[in-house]
């Protein structure tokens, strides 16, 4: 009796989380799938017609924004990785007893609202703002030069906003590396770079994997940065979904687009996990 | 004198040791000191170490935790730079040379095996960095696997091996590079007793087989005495004594060494007179302890030591005869241990002497608690401590085992 109870304990513990996922994720997913296959409008109501061509319609209509979102996400994730890795490395190996201070500083922007942070980037990058204004006054930049409403501004904002998502997993994986392994590498004739490439980098790959994953996915579907910092040529798939849903009330198209994005991201993640996540790949990356 | 190239000119360390370099120390530390931190917080981990380690020697640094032995080893490896002094590897000053350019290799306390690499790749790591050919690496790794008896395990990951096997990989990973000296930082500390004893024998065998100078750090006196050709006993950043295991055990130079290595009895007394080459020390009325007279004068207060197994207990009212040291006391405790018996004898000045007696003869005249007995030993078994300057320092858990 007692053993049965203790065997059931993990399931009881998993129940609240499981229920949460079922009610707020799995069930809505089915609603959304069903909605994406309906036809009609808000006035006359929607009918389940299994209208699959909504999918081909949104893909042909919005493939530009779709591809742009993926490209932005690739660029932003790469930039975030390039900026975060040295940062996380430095905090993990060199910051000594100030580690938690620096981690707190990285998390500090989170205490300010996402929208406010993005708006302040708008303020910084404004056509006659605190950076551009003086430069234009000094005639170092042409009067019609602008950064806002360009891909550059959107990528800047996204990189800035999602940086902590990359730093934290990298930090965790780097911090876990036993420093004696680095000493052992030095002892075995590996200079600084070789020790990094053969020991630190391969051992931090799980952190790179996690960081890339949790940065790439929200960046690809973000719409706030493109709304505030972008223009008509920087629209991302998130903006399209938002417009279709809230402005056009075209629920089937919005749902179909969301589903397509989700499918594409899942496919990408599986491919990525196959390529990087397995131990064998880690080993070969380290050994040769 | 050989003039050796600096840097990573490898492989002939052991050869040089056999031939021309007999008069050059493999490793020589000259007035080496190490402070950690700066200013007022600075901690002197190593106060002064001078030692010359001979080529091919199994040399141990023995001492309690915090005595500076590991810091000394890390300075030889290049992980720490000395605050003062010189570290010579076959005559070349290594100070300022990074670890990856020093022709010494280290076996770490927790092995520090690369968890993402196979046994083969762990062992091959150093050779790959030295850009050896693939077939040469394969051959050397295979040879090393045989020496440490890990054939067939080369595809395993470290996590799939037992503690003893990981230990062997760590050893192989360092030895395969044929360093001019192998540094071992308490390599057996993580193993259980039985495995540790097996590995001690293995270490000695491997050292004889490869002929490389081993510098071995340990806090385990038995390990140090069993394995070493010579050793130093360190305490609070200083070398207390340098010698062979026999010298260290039989003639402890300081009170610390006497207490740290094995069990020691310490007696105090005044030098009464000098008779020829011997001084007569009188610990109490009617007693006498004979010691070498070197450097002593009458009236001097001294501390001296004698090992428990050197002391004979005279039970049943017997009085020691001949030219022997003799002191008196009351038996307070008798512990029968099968092959031997341990007696604790309390003396008038509240000091205690421990006596180990082999149970070889018939126990007709065994002492019992409460008996007043004479204890005696030969003059050559007592040593007066070199100086009284180490008095304040006593080993923690000294007389254990």
XYZ file of C-alpha atoms in Angstrom:
689
model
C 0.000 0.000 0.000
C 2.706 2.345 1.077
C 4.861 1.418 -1.895
C 1.958 2.090 -4.249
C 1.499 5.510 -2.720
C 5.152 6.330 -3.024
C 5.163 5.080 -6.597
C 2.228 7.368 -7.412
C 3.818 10.380 -5.702
C 5.719 11.640 -8.772
C 2.479 11.619 -10.790
C 0.664 13.606 -8.124
C 3.505 16.097 -8.144
C 3.356 16.341 -11.938
C -0.418 16.798 -11.904
C -0.693 20.587 -11.447
C 1.840 21.277 -14.196
C 0.275 18.626 -16.416
C -3.202 20.053 -15.944
C -1.920 23.530 -16.663
C -0.346 22.370 -19.927
C -3.454 20.414 -20.914
C -5.911 23.239 -20.231
C -3.851 26.201 -21.378
C -1.768 24.656 -24.127
C -3.064 21.401 -25.597
C -6.765 22.332 -25.634
C -6.198 25.817 -27.148
C -3.957 24.177 -29.748
C -6.882 22.109 -30.915
C -9.111 25.186 -30.931
C -6.543 26.995 -32.996
C -6.143 24.075 -35.410
C -9.900 23.910 -35.785
C -10.147 27.696 -36.209
C -7.500 27.685 -38.937
C -9.708 25.340 -40.989
C -12.918 27.364 -40.632
C -14.410 29.911 -43.002
C -16.731 32.844 -42.429
C -16.572 36.289 -40.841
C -17.308 37.959 -37.514
C -20.791 39.100 -38.560
C -22.099 35.787 -39.913
C -20.081 33.447 -37.758
C -17.541 30.746 -38.666
C -18.185 27.204 -39.908
C -15.873 24.215 -39.787
C -15.235 23.662 -43.498
C -11.734 22.112 -43.445
C -10.639 24.856 -45.750
C -6.962 23.778 -46.105
C -6.245 26.392 -48.739
C -6.093 29.045 -45.988
C -2.591 27.626 -45.356
C -1.435 28.047 -48.950
C -3.067 31.481 -49.063
C -1.187 32.806 -46.017
C 2.059 31.244 -47.193
C 1.854 32.842 -50.619
C 0.647 36.122 -49.124
C 3.159 36.465 -46.304
C 6.203 34.376 -47.268
C 8.297 37.560 -47.424
C 7.628 38.382 -43.775
C 8.026 34.737 -42.913
C 11.491 34.485 -44.433
C 12.402 37.902 -43.003
C 11.495 36.734 -39.498
C 13.688 33.663 -39.867
C 16.587 35.746 -41.217
C 16.230 38.279 -38.400
C 16.135 35.450 -35.868
C 19.285 33.884 -37.331
C 21.141 37.219 -37.290
C 19.947 38.174 -33.803
C 20.754 34.738 -32.356
C 24.232 34.815 -33.894
C 24.892 38.348 -32.613
C 23.577 37.469 -29.162
C 25.814 34.383 -29.084
C 28.874 36.375 -30.168
C 28.233 39.069 -27.557
C 27.133 36.749 -24.768
C 29.821 34.097 -24.931
C 32.733 36.338 -23.920
C 30.493 37.995 -21.326
C 29.411 34.696 -19.768
C 32.968 33.367 -20.009
C 34.348 36.380 -18.217
C 31.768 36.233 -15.446
C 32.186 32.477 -14.988
C 35.989 32.374 -14.980
C 37.259 35.821 -14.107
C 34.701 37.676 -11.987
C 35.611 35.770 -8.803
C 33.409 36.713 -5.903
C 31.595 39.384 -7.929
C 29.864 36.778 -10.120
C 26.407 37.366 -8.683
C 26.791 41.146 -8.971
C 27.479 40.899 -12.694
C 24.666 38.390 -13.209
C 22.336 40.798 -11.446
C 23.481 43.619 -13.722
C 22.614 41.478 -16.752
C 19.179 40.759 -15.327
C 18.618 44.370 -14.243
C 16.968 45.515 -17.521
C 14.318 42.818 -16.937
C 13.036 44.923 -14.082
C 11.971 47.536 -16.623
C 9.005 46.792 -18.884
C 9.842 45.222 -22.239
C 7.931 47.965 -24.073
C 9.629 50.786 -22.142
C 13.045 49.302 -22.915
C 12.206 49.120 -26.594
C 10.798 52.663 -26.567
C 14.035 53.950 -25.068
C 15.866 52.422 -28.034
C 13.497 54.413 -30.237
C 14.521 57.494 -28.289
C 18.245 56.687 -28.689
C 18.006 55.930 -32.413
C 15.568 58.775 -33.242
C 16.335 60.808 -36.373
C 17.241 63.868 -34.297
C 17.765 62.059 -31.017
C 20.694 62.062 -28.602
C 22.997 60.148 -30.945
C 21.935 61.299 -34.389
C 21.123 64.936 -33.496
C 24.631 66.094 -32.527
C 26.213 64.101 -35.363
C 23.897 65.815 -37.869
C 24.528 69.222 -36.288
C 28.241 68.664 -36.772
C 27.517 67.590 -40.392
C 29.111 64.216 -39.740
C 25.906 62.621 -41.004
C 23.645 63.768 -43.834
C 20.411 65.401 -42.699
C 18.228 62.681 -44.183
C 20.184 59.845 -42.570
C 18.037 57.625 -40.397
C 18.337 54.389 -38.471
C 14.787 53.991 -37.204
C 12.487 52.016 -39.470
C 15.424 49.989 -40.821
C 16.289 46.335 -40.328
C 19.334 47.551 -38.398
C 17.176 49.189 -35.725
C 14.945 46.121 -35.357
C 17.927 43.756 -35.116
C 19.568 46.069 -32.547
C 16.449 46.119 -30.411
C 15.899 42.378 -30.650
C 19.536 41.590 -29.826
C 19.444 43.905 -26.841
C 16.141 42.594 -25.526
C 16.993 38.907 -25.836
C 20.624 39.035 -24.722
C 19.962 37.800 -21.149
C 18.236 34.699 -22.569
C 21.548 33.817 -24.175
C 23.877 34.891 -21.366
C 22.242 32.893 -18.583
C 22.353 29.360 -20.049
C 25.875 30.016 -21.335
C 26.938 31.193 -17.898
C 25.441 28.135 -16.226
C 27.242 25.707 -18.531
C 30.559 27.573 -18.324
C 30.378 27.965 -14.570
C 29.969 24.207 -14.182
C 33.283 23.508 -15.911
C 35.900 22.385 -13.404
C 38.781 24.839 -13.635
C 41.208 21.985 -13.074
C 40.250 20.694 -16.543
C 41.635 23.912 -18.010
C 44.768 23.511 -15.903
C 45.049 19.904 -17.071
C 44.820 21.093 -20.680
C 47.571 23.662 -20.076
C 49.631 20.977 -18.383
C 49.239 18.840 -21.519
C 50.794 21.538 -23.720
C 47.563 23.253 -24.776
C 47.995 27.017 -24.970
C 45.132 29.340 -24.103
C 43.391 28.969 -27.437
C 43.835 25.198 -27.703
C 42.570 24.726 -24.139
C 39.505 26.785 -25.030
C 38.827 24.962 -28.286
C 39.435 21.431 -26.999
C 38.033 21.646 -23.487
C 35.990 24.746 -22.598
C 34.065 25.097 -25.866
C 32.959 21.448 -26.162
C 31.940 21.366 -22.516
C 29.882 24.542 -22.934
C 27.972 23.277 -25.997
C 24.894 22.257 -23.964
C 24.652 25.906 -22.847
C 25.053 27.112 -26.427
C 22.296 24.733 -27.479
C 19.912 25.938 -24.766
C 20.765 29.600 -25.337
C 20.237 29.404 -29.098
C 16.945 27.608 -28.599
C 15.391 30.002 -26.115
C 16.611 33.040 -28.043
C 15.740 31.950 -31.575
C 12.144 30.897 -30.924
C 10.829 34.087 -29.232
C 12.841 36.336 -31.579
C 11.290 34.686 -34.647
C 7.792 35.413 -33.391
C 8.438 38.821 -31.771
C 6.369 41.773 -32.984
C 7.105 44.517 -30.431
C 10.547 45.456 -31.776
C 9.374 45.602 -35.382
C 6.371 47.712 -34.315
C 8.334 50.255 -32.299
C 11.698 50.376 -34.085
C 10.791 49.148 -37.554
C 9.010 50.485 -40.605
C 7.013 49.089 -43.486
C 9.956 47.065 -44.784
C 10.758 45.354 -41.502
C 7.410 43.725 -40.765
C 7.833 40.365 -39.093
C 5.473 37.409 -38.988
C 4.419 38.394 -35.457
C 3.145 41.732 -36.779
C 1.148 39.986 -39.504
C -0.490 37.630 -37.013
C -1.305 40.589 -34.787
C -2.846 42.573 -37.652
C -4.805 39.640 -39.038
C -6.178 38.812 -35.639
C -6.844 42.199 -34.019
C -7.397 44.493 -36.982
C -8.754 42.326 -39.789
C -10.492 39.839 -37.445
C -9.363 37.161 -39.901
C -9.075 34.459 -37.249
C -8.574 31.488 -39.612
C -5.674 33.148 -41.427
C -4.041 34.257 -38.143
C -4.354 30.738 -36.774
C -3.005 29.125 -39.941
C -0.031 31.484 -39.901
C 0.686 30.753 -36.220
C 0.509 27.047 -36.896
C 2.855 27.285 -39.834
C 5.370 29.270 -37.771
C 5.175 26.750 -34.967
C 5.681 23.852 -37.355
C 8.645 25.521 -39.010
C 10.274 26.299 -35.659
C 9.745 22.747 -34.372
C 11.267 21.299 -37.543
C 14.225 23.637 -37.231
C 14.747 22.713 -33.576
C 14.691 18.998 -34.313
C 17.213 19.401 -37.094
C 19.377 21.538 -34.817
C 19.135 19.044 -31.962
C 20.145 16.245 -34.292
C 23.152 18.220 -35.447
C 24.391 19.559 -32.129
C 22.603 17.981 -29.236
C 23.902 14.449 -29.436
C 26.952 13.404 -27.482
C 28.726 11.858 -30.453
C 28.785 15.180 -32.258
C 30.110 16.845 -29.141
C 32.867 14.332 -28.931
C 34.006 14.639 -32.512
C 33.856 18.418 -32.267
C 36.187 18.203 -29.320
C 38.549 15.515 -30.482
C 39.369 16.587 -33.999
C 76.591 19.890 -16.909
C 74.193 19.580 -19.747
C 72.671 22.656 -21.202
C 69.087 21.790 -21.966
C 66.850 23.612 -24.377
C 64.043 25.582 -22.791
C 60.481 24.834 -23.722
C 58.935 21.676 -25.033
C 61.936 19.666 -26.201
C 60.655 16.451 -24.794
C 61.131 12.733 -24.619
C 64.772 12.465 -23.587
C 64.288 13.476 -19.975
C 64.700 9.967 -18.655
C 67.672 9.334 -20.926
C 69.459 12.460 -19.714
C 68.827 11.327 -16.175
C 70.789 8.129 -16.770
C 73.794 9.546 -18.517
C 75.303 12.979 -18.409
C 73.035 14.753 -15.963
C 73.950 12.818 -12.848
C 75.267 15.944 -11.178
C 72.375 18.158 -12.264
C 69.213 18.027 -10.189
C 66.086 17.075 -12.119
C 64.218 19.751 -10.213
C 65.849 22.261 -7.943
C 63.992 24.796 -5.823
C 66.187 27.657 -4.652
C 64.849 29.855 -1.856
C 61.287 29.547 -3.148
C 58.461 31.401 -1.416
C 54.844 32.056 -2.321
C 52.466 34.666 -0.920
C 48.797 34.677 -1.853
C 46.910 37.963 -1.958
C 48.545 41.308 -1.481
C 49.091 43.815 1.294
C 47.700 43.093 4.725
C 45.619 40.074 3.617
C 48.610 38.302 2.166
C 49.023 34.693 3.235
C 52.410 33.035 3.144
C 51.638 29.598 1.736
C 55.287 28.745 1.236
C 57.834 30.560 3.391
C 61.038 28.984 2.187
C 61.798 25.785 0.321
C 65.253 24.730 -0.838
C 65.495 21.264 -2.286
C 67.261 19.421 -5.083
C 65.487 16.386 -6.512
C 67.668 13.841 -8.279
C 66.857 12.406 -11.702
C 64.839 9.198 -11.519
C 64.009 9.687 -7.880
C 60.656 8.994 -6.224
C 60.472 12.115 -4.097
C 57.634 12.996 -1.726
C 56.421 16.215 -0.186
C 54.756 15.205 3.045
C 52.877 17.376 5.477
C 49.508 18.236 6.982
C 46.931 20.163 4.936
C 47.904 23.801 4.525
C 51.627 23.139 4.913
C 52.397 24.434 1.417
C 53.156 21.113 -0.262
C 50.504 21.431 -2.964
C 51.426 25.069 -3.610
C 55.042 23.954 -4.029
C 53.964 21.306 -6.548
C 51.784 23.803 -8.422
C 54.746 26.160 -8.674
C 56.807 23.375 -10.250
C 53.941 22.711 -12.695
C 53.652 26.428 -13.476
C 50.092 26.995 -12.222
C 51.465 29.366 -9.593
C 54.415 31.687 -9.937
C 56.705 31.937 -6.904
C 56.864 35.287 -5.129
C 60.575 34.712 -4.631
C 63.207 32.212 -5.662
C 64.090 30.047 -8.633
C 62.739 26.745 -9.934
C 65.265 24.875 -12.045
C 64.395 21.988 -14.362
C 67.691 20.332 -15.293
C 69.410 23.648 -14.675
C 66.963 25.851 -16.614
C 65.018 28.457 -14.674
C 61.309 27.768 -15.204
C 59.971 30.883 -13.475
C 57.762 32.792 -15.916
C 57.441 29.844 -18.313
C 53.736 28.948 -18.739
C 52.634 25.402 -17.814
C 52.113 24.409 -21.453
C 55.788 25.061 -22.181
C 57.104 23.171 -19.150
C 58.285 19.669 -19.713
C 56.610 18.321 -16.602
C 53.182 16.716 -16.324
C 50.764 16.535 -13.470
C 48.376 13.939 -12.083
C 45.606 15.885 -10.392
C 44.039 14.999 -7.089
C 40.587 14.485 -8.612
C 42.231 13.296 -11.871
C 40.681 16.145 -13.942
C 40.020 13.781 -16.841
C 38.263 15.393 -19.794
C 34.687 14.111 -19.428
C 33.801 14.676 -23.099
C 36.712 12.617 -24.404
C 37.271 8.869 -24.531
C 40.071 7.191 -22.606
C 42.059 7.119 -25.842
C 41.565 10.820 -26.543
C 42.354 11.730 -22.946
C 45.683 9.926 -23.145
C 46.413 11.227 -26.639
C 45.646 14.853 -25.679
C 49.227 15.906 -24.922
C 50.680 14.092 -27.938
C 48.105 15.699 -30.250
C 49.061 19.131 -28.923
C 52.681 18.315 -29.663
C 51.620 17.538 -33.246
C 52.867 13.976 -33.360
C 51.815 11.756 -36.256
C 48.619 9.764 -35.913
C 50.281 6.370 -36.058
C 52.932 7.393 -33.552
C 50.225 8.637 -31.185
C 48.271 5.404 -31.584
C 51.365 3.356 -30.876
C 52.346 5.361 -27.788
C 48.818 5.366 -26.379
C 48.577 1.609 -26.882
C 51.886 1.097 -25.117
C 50.736 3.281 -22.242
C 47.426 1.421 -21.956
C 49.460 -1.753 -21.492
C 51.654 -0.223 -18.797
C 48.639 0.950 -16.780
C 46.730 -2.242 -17.660
C 43.735 -0.644 -19.366
C 43.835 -2.478 -22.683
C 40.413 -2.654 -24.311
C 39.034 0.330 -22.402
C 40.142 3.023 -24.884
C 36.653 3.773 -26.241
C 35.127 4.291 -22.766
C 34.345 7.679 -21.279
C 35.908 8.537 -17.897
C 32.477 8.436 -16.248
C 32.164 4.764 -17.238
C 35.310 3.802 -15.323
C 35.874 2.950 -11.666
C 37.931 5.241 -9.428
C 41.005 3.062 -9.768
C 40.693 2.935 -13.554
C 40.267 6.734 -13.748
C 43.414 7.000 -11.674
C 45.273 4.876 -14.208
C 44.001 6.997 -17.101
C 45.216 10.130 -15.315
C 48.607 8.513 -14.861
C 48.765 7.342 -18.466
C 47.680 10.747 -19.784
C 50.640 12.374 -18.037
C 53.256 9.642 -18.527
C 52.642 9.148 -22.243
C 54.338 12.520 -22.834
C 57.546 11.206 -21.221
C 57.922 14.310 -19.068
C 61.176 15.144 -17.312
C 59.270 14.906 -14.054
C 55.835 13.617 -13.133
C 54.012 15.626 -10.488
C 51.398 13.787 -8.442
C 49.023 15.754 -6.233
C 47.617 13.316 -3.663
C 46.651 10.961 -6.484
C 45.489 8.169 -4.205
C 43.464 10.262 -1.750
C 40.112 9.544 -3.418
C 40.528 5.769 -3.392
C 39.437 3.390 -0.647
C 42.090 1.751 1.509
C 42.434 -1.533 -0.348
C 42.589 0.083 -3.769
C 45.021 2.655 -2.426
C 47.410 -0.066 -1.311
C 47.157 -1.779 -4.700
C 47.806 1.517 -6.473
C 50.838 2.213 -4.264
C 52.431 -0.984 -5.511
C 51.380 -0.113 -9.068
C 52.849 3.386 -8.830
C 56.180 2.021 -7.681
C 56.175 -0.577 -10.462
C 55.296 2.006 -13.109
C 57.952 4.390 -11.848
C 60.596 1.670 -12.082
C 59.357 0.759 -15.559
C 59.412 4.278 -17.030
C 62.342 5.650 -14.995
C 60.845 9.129 -14.738
C 61.362 11.383 -11.709
C 58.185 11.288 -9.590
C 57.332 14.152 -7.258
C 54.566 13.006 -5.023
C 52.485 15.163 -2.685
C 50.725 13.447 0.202
C 49.553 13.958 3.746
C 49.664 10.201 4.372
C 52.898 9.355 6.182
C 52.646 5.626 5.459
C 52.276 6.315 1.753
C 55.276 8.649 1.802
C 57.462 6.233 3.759
C 56.485 3.234 1.605
C 56.926 4.864 -1.797
C 59.679 7.427 -1.522
C 63.370 7.234 -2.194
C 63.641 10.522 -0.317
C 61.100 12.970 1.046
C 60.704 16.298 2.743
C 58.386 16.883 5.670
C 56.779 20.318 5.415
C 54.968 22.398 7.995
C 53.672 25.957 7.772
C 55.474 26.660 4.536
C 58.877 25.445 5.715
C 60.866 22.259 5.239
C 61.173 20.547 8.602
C 63.393 17.730 7.398
C 64.815 16.196 4.234
C 65.909 12.593 4.165
C 65.269 8.977 3.286
C 62.193 7.354 4.863
C 64.573 5.572 7.234
C 66.259 8.809 8.325
C 62.978 10.627 8.730
C 61.513 7.864 10.836
C 64.535 6.935 12.893
C 66.049 10.377 13.354
C 63.278 12.975 13.321
C 64.999 16.350 13.275
C 62.211 18.301 14.926
C 59.436 17.721 17.362
C 56.985 18.255 14.542
C 58.479 15.480 12.421
C 58.620 13.152 15.419
C 54.945 13.767 16.075
C 53.772 13.716 12.467
C 55.530 10.513 11.429
C 54.373 7.554 13.452
C 54.038 7.660 17.214
C 56.747 9.339 19.211
C 57.503 9.759 22.856
C 58.842 13.175 23.765
C 60.851 13.668 26.986
C 62.246 16.791 28.551
C 65.331 17.011 30.700
C 68.567 18.809 31.567
C 71.966 17.827 30.214
C 73.796 16.634 33.353
C 77.235 15.874 31.965
C 79.100 15.029 28.814
C 80.838 11.663 28.821
C 82.952 11.167 25.727
C 80.710 11.223 22.686
C 77.559 10.994 24.791
C 75.564 13.447 26.814
C 73.663 12.269 29.852
C 70.243 13.877 30.119
C 68.392 13.541 33.377
C 64.621 13.785 32.994
C 64.019 13.046 36.706
C 65.918 11.801 39.776
C 67.567 8.437 39.268
C 66.777 8.387 35.574
C 69.101 8.919 32.647
C 68.838 9.232 28.893
C 71.956 8.874 26.775
C 72.130 10.899 23.565
C 74.878 11.952 21.106
C 76.775 14.869 22.666
C 77.057 16.862 19.422
C 76.291 20.526 20.065
C 75.177 20.033 23.652
C 76.625 21.467 26.870
C 75.997 20.711 30.521
C 73.056 22.513 32.103
C 71.149 22.833 28.826
C 67.383 22.163 28.774
C 66.574 19.762 25.906
C 63.716 17.811 24.365
C 64.360 14.372 22.993
C 62.439 11.547 21.407
C 62.259 7.786 21.347
C 60.030 5.522 19.239
C 57.599 3.242 21.146
C 58.907 0.037 19.528
C 62.455 0.775 20.702
C 61.486 0.845 24.341
C 61.757 -2.264 26.506
C 59.389 -2.571 29.448
C 60.874 -4.166 32.576
C 58.025 -5.787 34.451
C 58.105 -7.583 37.755
C 60.563 -5.302 39.535
C 63.384 -5.933 37.069
C 65.966 -3.102 36.782
C 67.637 -2.318 33.454
C 71.348 -2.987 33.301
C 74.150 -1.923 30.975
C 74.611 1.289 29.061
C 70.951 2.030 28.401
C 68.635 4.960 28.765
C 66.258 4.299 31.629
C 63.163 6.071 32.945
C 60.447 5.064 35.395
C 56.665 5.254 35.391
C 53.323 3.735 36.290
C 51.468 1.551 33.798
C 48.060 3.121 33.176
C 46.814 1.167 30.192
C 47.544 -2.154 28.510
C 46.103 -2.904 25.080
C 46.587 -6.379 23.684
C 46.744 -6.289 19.855
C 47.544 -9.907 19.031
C 51.041 -9.661 17.617
C 51.960 -6.865 19.990
C 50.875 -5.151 23.168
C 50.698 -1.412 23.677
C 51.490 -0.066 27.129
C 50.812 3.462 28.240
C 53.142 4.498 31.028
C 52.477 7.637 33.018
C 55.403 9.570 34.455
C 55.653 11.830 37.481
C 55.581 15.016 35.374
C 52.228 14.020 33.838
C 53.836 13.117 30.543
C 53.082 9.734 29.039
C 55.203 7.216 27.203
C 53.798 4.683 24.777
C 55.555 1.337 24.445
C 54.980 -1.317 21.752
C 56.109 -4.758 22.805
C 56.150 -7.701 20.392
C 54.362 -10.705 21.883
C 57.210 -13.010 20.878
C 58.336 -14.225 24.278
C 56.070 -15.969 26.770
C 54.091 -13.408 28.713
C 55.229 -14.573 32.158
C 56.223 -11.140 33.396
C 53.599 -8.990 31.660
C 53.057 -5.582 33.216
C 49.593 -4.789 34.512
C 47.921 -1.443 35.048
C 49.130 0.088 38.301
C 52.590 -1.537 38.168
C 55.576 0.729 38.607
C 58.033 -0.249 35.882
C 61.370 0.740 34.381
C 61.552 1.527 30.679
C 64.860 1.303 28.861
C 66.311 1.669 25.379
C 69.642 1.829 23.605
C 71.444 5.191 23.429
C 71.308 5.301 19.617
C 67.491 5.317 19.684
C 67.082 8.770 21.228
C 67.489 12.042 19.379
C 67.611 15.548 20.745
C 65.576 17.916 18.568
C 67.681 20.239 16.483
C 66.174 23.439 17.778
C 63.519 24.635 20.121
C 62.206 27.161 17.615
C 59.463 24.827 16.404
C 58.060 24.310 19.892
C 54.949 26.341 19.339
C 54.006 24.278 16.328
C 52.627 20.887 17.001
C 51.100 18.639 14.404
C 47.355 18.291 14.494
C 46.266 14.710 15.098
C 49.969 14.045 15.481
C 50.520 10.649 16.930
C 47.784 8.943 14.950
C 48.496 5.379 13.864
